[in-house]
Amino acid sequence: MKNVVILGVLAVLVVVVGYFMLFGTSEQAVTGETPDEQAQQVAPIPTEETTSPRLGSGTLEDLRLLGENMECTISYTDEAQGSIVEGTYFVSEGSMRGDFLIDAPDYSGKVVSSMIVDDQMMYVWSDINGQLFAVKMDLSLIEDSTVETNEPVKLDEEVNYNCTPWVAVDRTVFMPPNDVVFQDMSALMRTGMEYGTMYEGGGVPEGFDMSQF
């Protein structure tokens, strides 16, 4: 009788051990992964910030070619004109926009001038004594030292900048305003006039069509 009981207990143990061997396999054994590997799959991967604040000096073109999304304040002293230029500057994916306030004693003290570079084109427009002057030009013209393009801040001029990450990028700022008609710089050059002549005498130069504004 005692032997029967012992055999019964052994049979139960065999069944229990067999059950756990078949159905009690750990998740680690099923997946073939260690606990550390499983934790890495569950834990979110931290994203690194692609842009950090920048404070220093350099050119607008240097900032544009960084390929980062930034919004900046810019200050620049035009030694040739003796004027101080201050403004804002946005750059994203190779496009840029600057809006500047320029000291201009000959033109009621201040001139508001803006520029956009996008798709190999530059757009420049300025409010001078209540009149709007606007031109567009291929970037290749800027590389031609014989052409006076008169953008408010030249792309290769050294400026002081204070830039922060532009988190909520709005690419509409790189679209030229719809209510401004831009004269084509190449067409102006064919008439023998350069954009710089617009500032001489404060008047509208011959060949520049103001009727569209």
Coordinates of N, CA and C in Angstrom, one line a residue:
M1 N 0.8 -1.2 0.0 CA 0.0 0.0 0.0 C 0.9 1.3 0.0
K2 N 1.9 1.2 0.9 CA 2.8 2.4 0.9 C 3.5 2.6 -0.4
N3 N 3.8 1.5 -1.1 CA 4.5 1.7 -2.4 C 3.5 2.3 -3.4
V4 N 2.3 2.0 -3.3 CA 1.3 2.6 -4.2 C 1.2 4.1 -4.0
V5 N 1.2 4.5 -2.8 CA 1.1 6.0 -2.5 C 2.3 6.7 -3.0
I6 N 3.5 6.1 -2.8 CA 4.7 6.7 -3.3 C 4.7 6.8 -4.8
L7 N 4.3 5.7 -5.5 CA 4.2 5.8 -6.9 C 3.2 6.8 -7.4
G8 N 2.1 7.0 -6.7 CA 1.1 8.0 -7.0 C 1.7 9.4 -6.9
V9 N 2.4 9.7 -5.8 CA 3.1 11.0 -5.7 C 4.1 11.3 -6.8
L10 N 4.9 10.3 -7.1 CA 5.8 10.4 -8.2 C 5.2 10.7 -9.5
A11 N 4.0 10.1 -9.7 CA 3.3 10.3 -11.0 C 2.8 11.7 -11.1
V12 N 2.3 12.3 -10.0 CA 1.8 13.7 -9.9 C 3.0 14.6 -10.2
L13 N 4.2 14.4 -9.6 CA 5.3 15.2 -9.8 C 5.8 15.2 -11.3
V14 N 5.7 14.0 -11.9 CA 6.1 13.9 -13.3 C 5.2 14.8 -14.1
V15 N 3.9 14.7 -13.8 CA 2.9 15.5 -14.6 C 3.1 17.0 -14.5
V16 N 3.4 17.4 -13.2 CA 3.6 18.8 -12.9 C 4.8 19.3 -13.6
V17 N 5.9 18.6 -13.5 CA 7.2 19.0 -14.2 C 7.0 19.0 -15.7
G18 N 6.3 18.0 -16.2 CA 6.1 18.0 -17.7 C 5.3 19.2 -18.1
Y19 N 4.3 19.6 -17.3 CA 3.4 20.7 -17.7 C 4.3 22.0 -17.8
F20 N 5.1 22.2 -16.8 CA 5.9 23.5 -16.8 C 7.0 23.4 -17.9
M21 N 7.4 22.2 -18.2 CA 8.4 22.2 -19.3 C 7.8 22.5 -20.6
L22 N 6.5 22.1 -20.8 CA 5.8 22.4 -22.0 C 5.2 23.8 -22.1
F23 N 4.6 24.2 -21.1 CA 3.8 25.5 -21.1 C 4.4 26.6 -20.3
G24 N 5.4 26.3 -19.5 CA 6.0 27.4 -18.7 C 7.2 28.0 -19.2
T25 N 7.5 27.9 -20.5 CA 8.7 28.5 -21.2 C 8.6 30.0 -21.0
S26 N 9.7 30.5 -20.6 CA 9.8 32.0 -20.4 C 9.7 32.7 -21.7
E27 N 9.3 34.0 -21.6 CA 9.2 34.9 -22.8 C 10.5 35.0 -23.4
Q28 N 11.6 35.0 -22.6 CA 12.9 35.2 -23.1 C 13.2 34.0 -24.1
A29 N 12.8 32.7 -23.6 CA 13.1 31.6 -24.5 C 12.3 31.6 -25.7
V30 N 11.1 32.1 -25.7 CA 10.2 32.1 -26.9 C 10.7 33.1 -27.9
T31 N 11.1 34.3 -27.4 CA 11.6 35.3 -28.4 C 13.0 35.2 -28.7
G32 N 13.8 34.5 -27.9 CA 15.2 34.4 -28.1 C 15.9 35.7 -27.8
E33 N 15.3 36.6 -27.0 CA 15.9 37.9 -26.7 C 16.2 37.9 -25.2
T34 N 17.2 38.7 -24.8 CA 17.5 38.9 -23.4 C 16.6 40.0 -22.9
P35 N 16.5 40.1 -21.6 CA 15.6 41.1 -21.0 C 16.1 42.5 -21.4
D36 N 17.4 42.7 -21.6 CA 17.9 44.1 -22.0 C 17.4 44.4 -23.4
E37 N 17.4 43.3 -24.3 CA 17.0 43.5 -25.7 C 15.5 43.8 -25.7
Q38 N 14.7 43.2 -24.9 CA 13.3 43.4 -24.9 C 13.0 44.8 -24.4
A39 N 13.8 45.3 -23.4 CA 13.6 46.6 -22.8 C 13.9 47.7 -23.9
Q40 N 14.9 47.4 -24.7 CA 15.3 48.4 -25.7 C 14.1 48.5 -26.7
Q41 N 13.4 47.4 -27.0 CA 12.3 47.5 -28.0 C 11.2 48.3 -27.4
V42 N 10.9 48.2 -26.2 CA 9.8 48.9 -25.5 C 10.1 50.4 -25.3
A43 N 11.3 50.7 -24.8 CA 11.7 52.1 -24.5 C 11.7 52.9 -25.7
P44 N 11.2 54.1 -25.7 CA 11.2 55.0 -26.8 C 12.6 55.5 -27.1
I45 N 13.0 55.6 -28.4 CA 14.3 56.1 -28.7 C 14.4 57.6 -28.7
P46 N 15.2 58.2 -27.9 CA 15.3 59.6 -27.8 C 15.7 60.3 -29.1
T47 N 15.1 61.4 -29.4 CA 15.5 62.1 -30.6 C 16.4 63.3 -30.3
E48 N 17.5 63.4 -31.0 CA 18.4 64.5 -30.7 C 18.0 65.7 -31.4
E49 N 18.2 66.9 -30.8 CA 17.9 68.1 -31.4 C 18.9 68.4 -32.5
T50 N 18.4 68.7 -33.7 CA 19.3 68.9 -34.8 C 20.0 70.3 -34.8
T51 N 19.4 71.2 -34.1 CA 19.9 72.6 -34.1 C 20.1 73.0 -32.7
S52 N 21.2 73.7 -32.4 CA 21.4 74.3 -31.1 C 21.6 75.8 -31.3
P53 N 21.4 76.6 -30.3 CA 21.5 78.1 -30.4 C 22.9 78.4 -30.9
R54 N 23.0 79.5 -31.8 CA 24.3 79.9 -32.3 C 24.4 81.4 -32.1
L55 N 25.5 81.8 -31.6 CA 25.8 83.2 -31.3 C 27.2 83.5 -31.8
G56 N 27.3 84.4 -32.7 CA 28.7 84.7 -33.2 C 28.6 85.6 -34.4
S57 N 29.6 85.4 -35.3 CA 29.6 86.2 -36.5 C 29.9 85.3 -37.7
G58 N 29.5 85.7 -38.9 CA 29.7 85.0 -40.1 C 28.9 85.6 -41.2
T59 N 28.8 84.9 -42.3 CA 28.0 85.5 -43.4 C 26.6 84.8 -43.4
L60 N 25.7 85.5 -44.1 CA 24.3 84.9 -44.3 C 24.4 83.7 -45.1
E61 N 25.3 83.6 -46.0 CA 25.5 82.4 -46.8 C 26.0 81.2 -46.0
D62 N 26.9 81.5 -45.0 CA 27.4 80.5 -44.1 C 26.2 79.9 -43.4
L63 N 25.3 80.7 -42.8 CA 24.2 80.2 -42.1 C 23.3 79.4 -43.0
R64 N 23.1 79.9 -44.2 CA 22.1 79.2 -45.1 C 22.7 77.8 -45.4
L65 N 24.0 77.7 -45.6 CA 24.6 76.4 -46.0 C 24.7 75.4 -44.9
L66 N 24.4 75.8 -43.7 CA 24.4 74.9 -42.6 C 23.3 73.8 -42.7
G67 N 22.3 74.2 -43.4 CA 21.2 73.2 -43.7 C 20.3 73.0 -42.4
E68 N 20.3 74.0 -41.5 CA 19.5 73.9 -40.3 C 18.3 74.8 -40.3
N69 N 17.3 74.5 -39.5 CA 16.2 75.4 -39.4 C 16.5 76.4 -38.2
M70 N 16.7 77.6 -38.6 CA 17.0 78.6 -37.6 C 16.3 79.9 -37.8
E71 N 16.0 80.7 -36.7 CA 15.5 82.0 -36.8 C 16.5 82.9 -36.0
C72 N 16.9 84.0 -36.6 CA 18.1 84.8 -36.1 C 17.7 86.3 -36.1
T73 N 18.4 86.9 -35.2 CA 18.5 88.4 -35.3 C 19.9 88.7 -35.8
I74 N 19.9 89.7 -36.7 CA 21.1 90.1 -37.4 C 21.4 91.6 -37.2
S75 N 22.7 91.9 -37.0 CA 23.2 93.3 -36.9 C 24.4 93.4 -37.8
Y76 N 24.5 94.5 -38.5 CA 25.6 94.6 -39.5 C 25.8 96.1 -39.7
T77 N 27.1 96.5 -39.8 CA 27.5 97.9 -40.0 C 28.1 98.0 -41.4
D78 N 27.4 98.7 -42.3 CA 27.9 99.0 -43.6 C 28.9 100.1 -43.6
E79 N 30.2 99.7 -43.6 CA 31.2 100.7 -43.5 C 31.2 101.7 -44.6
A80 N 30.9 101.2 -45.8 CA 31.0 102.0 -47.0 C 29.9 103.1 -47.0
Q81 N 28.7 102.8 -46.5 CA 27.6 103.7 -46.4 C 27.5 104.4 -45.1
G82 N 28.2 103.9 -44.1 CA 28.1 104.4 -42.8 C 26.8 104.2 -42.1
S83 N 26.1 103.1 -42.4 CA 24.8 102.8 -41.9 C 24.8 101.5 -41.1
I84 N 23.8 101.5 -40.2 CA 23.6 100.3 -39.4 C 22.4 99.5 -39.8
V85 N 22.6 98.2 -40.0 CA 21.5 97.4 -40.5 C 21.1 96.4 -39.4
E86 N 19.9 96.3 -39.1 CA 19.4 95.3 -38.1 C 18.2 94.6 -38.7
G87 N 18.0 93.4 -38.3 CA 16.8 92.7 -38.8 C 16.7 91.2 -38.3
T88 N 15.7 90.5 -39.0 CA 15.5 89.1 -38.7 C 15.9 88.3 -39.9
Y89 N 16.2 87.1 -39.6 CA 16.7 86.2 -40.7 C 16.2 84.8 -40.4
F90 N 15.5 84.2 -41.4 CA 15.0 82.8 -41.3 C 15.7 81.9 -42.3
V91 N 16.1 80.7 -42.0 CA 16.7 79.8 -42.9 C 16.2 78.4 -42.7
S92 N 15.9 77.7 -43.8 CA 15.4 76.3 -43.7 C 15.6 75.6 -45.0
E93 N 16.3 74.5 -45.0 CA 16.4 73.6 -46.2 C 17.0 74.4 -47.4
G94 N 18.0 75.3 -47.2 CA 18.6 76.0 -48.2 C 17.9 77.3 -48.6
S95 N 16.7 77.6 -48.1 CA 16.0 78.8 -48.4 C 16.3 79.8 -47.3
M96 N 16.2 81.1 -47.6 CA 16.4 82.1 -46.5 C 15.5 83.3 -46.8
R97 N 15.3 84.0 -45.7 CA 14.6 85.3 -45.8 C 15.1 86.2 -44.7
G98 N 15.3 87.5 -45.1 CA 15.8 88.5 -44.2 C 14.9 89.7 -44.4
D99 N 14.5 90.3 -43.2 CA 13.8 91.6 -43.2 C 14.6 92.6 -42.4
F100 N 15.0 93.7 -43.0 CA 16.0 94.5 -42.4 C 15.5 96.0 -42.3
L101 N 16.0 96.7 -41.2 CA 15.8 98.1 -41.1 C 17.1 98.8 -41.2
I102 N 17.2 99.7 -42.2 CA 18.5 100.2 -42.6 C 18.5 101.7 -42.3
D103 N 19.6 102.2 -41.6 CA 19.8 103.6 -41.4 C 20.0 104.3 -42.8
A104 N 19.2 105.3 -43.1 CA 19.4 106.0 -44.4 C 19.0 107.4 -44.2
P105 N 19.9 108.3 -43.7 CA 19.6 109.7 -43.5 C 19.1 110.4 -44.7
D106 N 19.5 110.0 -45.9 CA 19.0 110.7 -47.1 C 17.6 110.3 -47.4
Y107 N 17.0 109.3 -46.8 CA 15.7 108.8 -47.1 C 14.8 108.8 -45.8
S108 N 14.6 109.9 -45.2 CA 13.7 110.0 -44.0 C 14.2 109.1 -42.9
G109 N 15.5 108.8 -42.8 CA 16.0 108.2 -41.7 C 16.1 106.7 -41.7
K110 N 15.1 106.0 -42.2 CA 15.0 104.5 -42.2 C 14.5 104.0 -43.5
V111 N 15.0 102.9 -43.9 CA 14.5 102.1 -45.1 C 14.2 100.7 -44.7
V112 N 13.0 100.2 -45.0 CA 12.7 98.8 -44.8 C 13.0 98.0 -46.0
S113 N 13.8 97.0 -45.9 CA 14.2 96.2 -47.1 C 14.1 94.7 -46.7
S114 N 13.7 93.9 -47.7 CA 13.5 92.5 -47.5 C 14.2 91.7 -48.6
M115 N 14.6 90.5 -48.3 CA 15.2 89.7 -49.4 C 14.8 88.2 -49.1
I116 N 14.6 87.5 -50.2 CA 14.3 86.0 -50.1 C 15.3 85.3 -51.1
V117 N 15.8 84.2 -50.7 CA 16.6 83.4 -51.6 C 15.9 82.0 -51.6
D118 N 15.4 81.6 -52.8 CA 14.7 80.3 -52.9 C 14.8 79.8 -54.3
D119 N 15.1 78.5 -54.6 CA 15.1 78.0 -55.9 C 16.0 78.8 -56.9
Q120 N 17.2 79.1 -56.4 CA 18.2 79.7 -57.2 C 17.8 81.1 -57.7
M121 N 16.8 81.7 -57.0 CA 16.4 83.1 -57.3 C 16.5 83.9 -56.0
M122 N 16.8 85.2 -56.2 CA 16.8 86.1 -55.1 C 15.7 87.2 -55.4
Y123 N 14.9 87.5 -54.4 CA 13.9 88.6 -54.5 C 14.3 89.6 -53.5
V124 N 14.3 90.9 -53.9 CA 14.6 92.0 -53.0 C 13.6 93.1 -53.2
W125 N 13.0 93.6 -52.2 CA 12.1 94.7 -52.3 C 12.3 95.6 -51.1
S126 N 12.1 96.9 -51.4 CA 12.4 98.0 -50.4 C 11.3 99.1 -50.5
D127 N 11.0 99.6 -49.3 CA 10.1 100.7 -49.2 C 10.9 102.0 -49.0
I128 N 11.0 102.9 -50.0 CA 11.8 104.0 -49.9 C 11.0 105.3 -50.1
N129 N 10.9 106.1 -49.0 CA 10.0 107.3 -49.1 C 8.6 107.0 -49.6
G130 N 8.1 105.8 -49.1 CA 6.7 105.5 -49.5 C 6.5 104.8 -50.8
Q131 N 7.6 104.7 -51.5 CA 7.6 104.0 -52.8 C 8.2 102.6 -52.7
L132 N 7.7 101.7 -53.4 CA 8.1 100.3 -53.4 C 9.0 100.0 -54.6
F133 N 10.2 99.5 -54.4 CA 11.1 99.1 -55.4 C 11.3 97.6 -55.2
A134 N 11.2 96.8 -56.3 CA 11.3 95.3 -56.2 C 12.0 94.7 -57.4
V135 N 12.9 93.9 -57.2 CA 13.6 93.2 -58.3 C 13.8 91.7 -58.0
K136 N 13.9 90.9 -59.0 CA 14.3 89.5 -58.8 C 15.4 89.2 -59.7
M137 N 16.3 88.3 -59.3 CA 17.5 88.0 -60.1 C 17.9 86.6 -59.8
D138 N 18.6 86.0 -60.8 CA 19.2 84.7 -60.7 C 20.4 84.8 -59.8
L139 N 20.7 83.8 -59.0 CA 21.8 83.9 -58.0 C 23.1 84.0 -58.8
S140 N 23.2 83.6 -60.0 CA 24.4 83.7 -60.8 C 24.9 85.2 -60.9
L141 N 23.9 86.1 -61.0 CA 24.2 87.5 -61.1 C 25.0 88.0 -59.9
I142 N 24.7 87.4 -58.7 CA 25.3 87.9 -57.5 C 26.8 87.5 -57.5
E143 N 27.2 86.4 -58.2 CA 28.5 86.0 -58.3 C 29.3 86.9 -59.3
D144 N 28.6 87.7 -60.1 CA 29.3 88.5 -61.1 C 29.6 89.9 -60.4
S145 N 30.9 90.1 -60.1 CA 31.3 91.3 -59.4 C 31.0 92.6 -60.1
T146 N 30.7 92.5 -61.4 CA 30.5 93.7 -62.2 C 29.0 94.2 -62.0
V147 N 28.2 93.4 -61.4 CA 26.8 93.7 -61.3 C 26.5 94.2 -59.9
E148 N 25.9 95.4 -59.8 CA 25.5 96.0 -58.5 C 24.1 95.5 -58.1
T149 N 24.0 94.5 -57.3 CA 22.7 93.9 -56.9 C 22.0 94.7 -55.8
N150 N 22.7 95.3 -54.9 CA 22.2 96.1 -53.8 C 21.2 95.4 -53.0
E151 N 21.4 94.2 -52.6 CA 20.6 93.6 -51.6 C 20.9 94.3 -50.2
P152 N 20.0 94.3 -49.3 CA 20.2 95.0 -48.0 C 21.4 94.6 -47.3
V153 N 21.7 93.3 -47.3 CA 22.9 92.7 -46.7 C 23.5 91.7 -47.7
K154 N 24.6 91.9 -48.2 CA 25.2 91.0 -49.1 C 25.4 89.6 -48.5
L155 N 25.2 88.6 -49.2 CA 25.3 87.2 -48.7 C 26.7 86.9 -48.2
D156 N 27.7 87.5 -48.7 CA 29.1 87.2 -48.3 C 29.7 88.2 -47.3
E157 N 28.8 89.1 -46.8 CA 29.3 90.1 -45.8 C 29.3 89.5 -44.4
E158 N 30.2 89.9 -43.6 CA 30.3 89.4 -42.2 C 29.3 90.1 -41.3
V159 N 28.4 89.4 -40.6 CA 27.4 90.0 -39.8 C 27.5 89.3 -38.4
N160 N 26.9 90.0 -37.4 CA 26.7 89.4 -36.1 C 25.3 88.8 -36.0
Y161 N 25.3 87.6 -35.5 CA 24.0 86.9 -35.5 C 23.8 86.2 -34.1
N162 N 22.5 86.1 -33.8 CA 22.0 85.3 -32.6 C 20.9 84.4 -33.1
C163 N 21.2 83.2 -33.2 CA 20.2 82.2 -33.8 C 19.7 81.2 -32.8
T164 N 18.4 80.8 -32.9 CA 17.8 79.8 -32.1 C 17.1 78.8 -33.1
P165 N 16.9 77.6 -32.6 CA 16.2 76.6 -33.4 C 14.8 77.1 -33.9
W166 N 14.5 77.0 -35.1 CA 13.2 77.3 -35.6 C 12.3 76.1 -35.6
V167 N 11.6 75.9 -34.5 CA 10.8 74.7 -34.3 C 9.6 74.6 -35.2
A168 N 8.8 75.6 -35.2 CA 7.6 75.5 -36.0 C 7.8 76.2 -37.4
V169 N 8.5 75.5 -38.3 CA 8.9 76.0 -39.6 C 7.7 76.3 -40.4
D170 N 7.6 77.5 -40.9 CA 6.6 78.0 -41.8 C 7.2 78.4 -43.1
R171 N 7.1 77.5 -44.1 CA 7.8 77.8 -45.4 C 7.1 78.9 -46.2
T172 N 6.0 79.3 -45.8 CA 5.3 80.4 -46.6 C 6.1 81.7 -46.5
V173 N 7.0 81.8 -45.5 CA 7.8 83.0 -45.4 C 8.8 83.2 -46.5
F174 N 9.0 82.0 -47.2 CA 10.0 82.1 -48.3 C 9.3 82.3 -49.7
M175 N 8.0 82.6 -49.6 CA 7.2 82.9 -50.8 C 7.2 84.4 -51.0
P176 N 7.6 84.9 -52.2 CA 7.5 86.4 -52.4 C 6.1 86.9 -52.3
P177 N 5.9 88.1 -51.7 CA 4.6 88.6 -51.5 C 3.8 88.7 -52.8
N178 N 2.5 88.3 -52.8 CA 1.7 88.4 -54.0 C 1.4 89.8 -54.5
D179 N 1.4 90.7 -53.6 CA 1.0 92.1 -53.9 C 2.2 92.9 -54.4
V180 N 3.4 92.3 -54.6 CA 4.5 93.0 -55.1 C 4.9 92.5 -56.5
V181 N 5.1 93.4 -57.5 CA 5.5 93.0 -58.8 C 7.0 93.2 -58.9
F182 N 7.7 92.1 -59.2 CA 9.2 92.2 -59.2 C 9.7 92.4 -60.6
Q183 N 10.5 93.5 -60.8 CA 11.2 93.7 -62.1 C 12.3 92.7 -62.2
D184 N 12.5 92.2 -63.4 CA 13.5 91.2 -63.7 C 14.9 91.9 -63.9
M185 N 15.8 91.6 -63.1 CA 17.1 92.2 -63.1 C 17.8 92.1 -64.5
S186 N 17.7 90.9 -65.1 CA 18.3 90.7 -66.4 C 17.7 91.7 -67.4
A187 N 16.4 91.9 -67.3 CA 15.7 92.9 -68.2 C 16.2 94.3 -68.0
L188 N 16.3 94.6 -66.7 CA 16.8 96.0 -66.4 C 18.2 96.2 -66.9
M189 N 19.0 95.2 -66.8 CA 20.4 95.3 -67.3 C 20.4 95.5 -68.8
R190 N 19.5 94.9 -69.5 CA 19.4 95.0 -71.0 C 19.1 96.5 -71.4
T191 N 18.4 97.2 -70.5 CA 18.1 98.6 -70.7 C 19.2 99.5 -70.3
G192 N 20.3 98.9 -69.8 CA 21.4 99.7 -69.4 C 21.3 100.3 -68.0
M193 N 20.3 99.8 -67.2 CA 20.1 100.4 -65.9 C 20.4 99.3 -64.8
E194 N 21.0 99.7 -63.7 CA 21.2 98.8 -62.6 C 20.4 99.2 -61.5
Y195 N 20.1 98.2 -60.6 CA 19.3 98.4 -59.4 C 19.8 99.6 -58.6
G196 N 21.1 99.8 -58.5 CA 21.7 100.8 -57.7 C 21.2 102.2 -58.1
T197 N 20.8 102.5 -59.3 CA 20.4 103.8 -59.8 C 19.0 104.2 -59.1
M198 N 18.3 103.2 -58.6 CA 17.0 103.5 -58.0 C 17.2 104.4 -56.7
Y199 N 18.3 104.3 -56.1 CA 18.5 105.0 -54.9 C 19.0 106.4 -55.1
E200 N 19.4 106.8 -56.3 CA 20.0 108.0 -56.6 C 19.0 109.1 -56.8
G201 N 19.0 110.1 -56.0 CA 18.0 111.2 -56.2 C 16.7 111.0 -55.6
G202 N 16.4 109.8 -55.1 CA 15.2 109.5 -54.5 C 14.0 109.3 -55.4
G203 N 14.2 109.4 -56.7 CA 13.1 109.3 -57.7 C 13.1 107.9 -58.3
V204 N 12.2 107.8 -59.3 CA 12.0 106.5 -60.0 C 12.8 106.6 -61.3
P205 N 13.8 105.7 -61.5 CA 14.7 105.8 -62.6 C 13.9 105.4 -63.9
E206 N 14.4 106.0 -65.0 CA 13.9 105.7 -66.3 C 14.0 104.2 -66.6
G207 N 12.9 103.6 -67.1 CA 12.9 102.2 -67.4 C 12.3 101.4 -66.3
F208 N 12.1 101.9 -65.1 CA 11.5 101.2 -64.0 C 10.0 101.4 -63.9
D209 N 9.3 100.4 -64.1 CA 7.8 100.5 -64.2 C 7.2 100.5 -62.8
M210 N 6.7 101.7 -62.4 CA 6.0 101.8 -61.1 C 4.5 101.7 -61.2
S211 N 4.0 101.7 -62.5 CA 2.5 101.7 -62.7 C 1.9 100.4 -62.1
Q212 N 2.7 99.3 -62.0 CA 2.2 98.1 -61.5 C 2.0 98.0 -60.0
F213 N 2.5 98.9 -59.3 CA 2.4 98.9 -57.8 C 1.2 99.6 -57.3

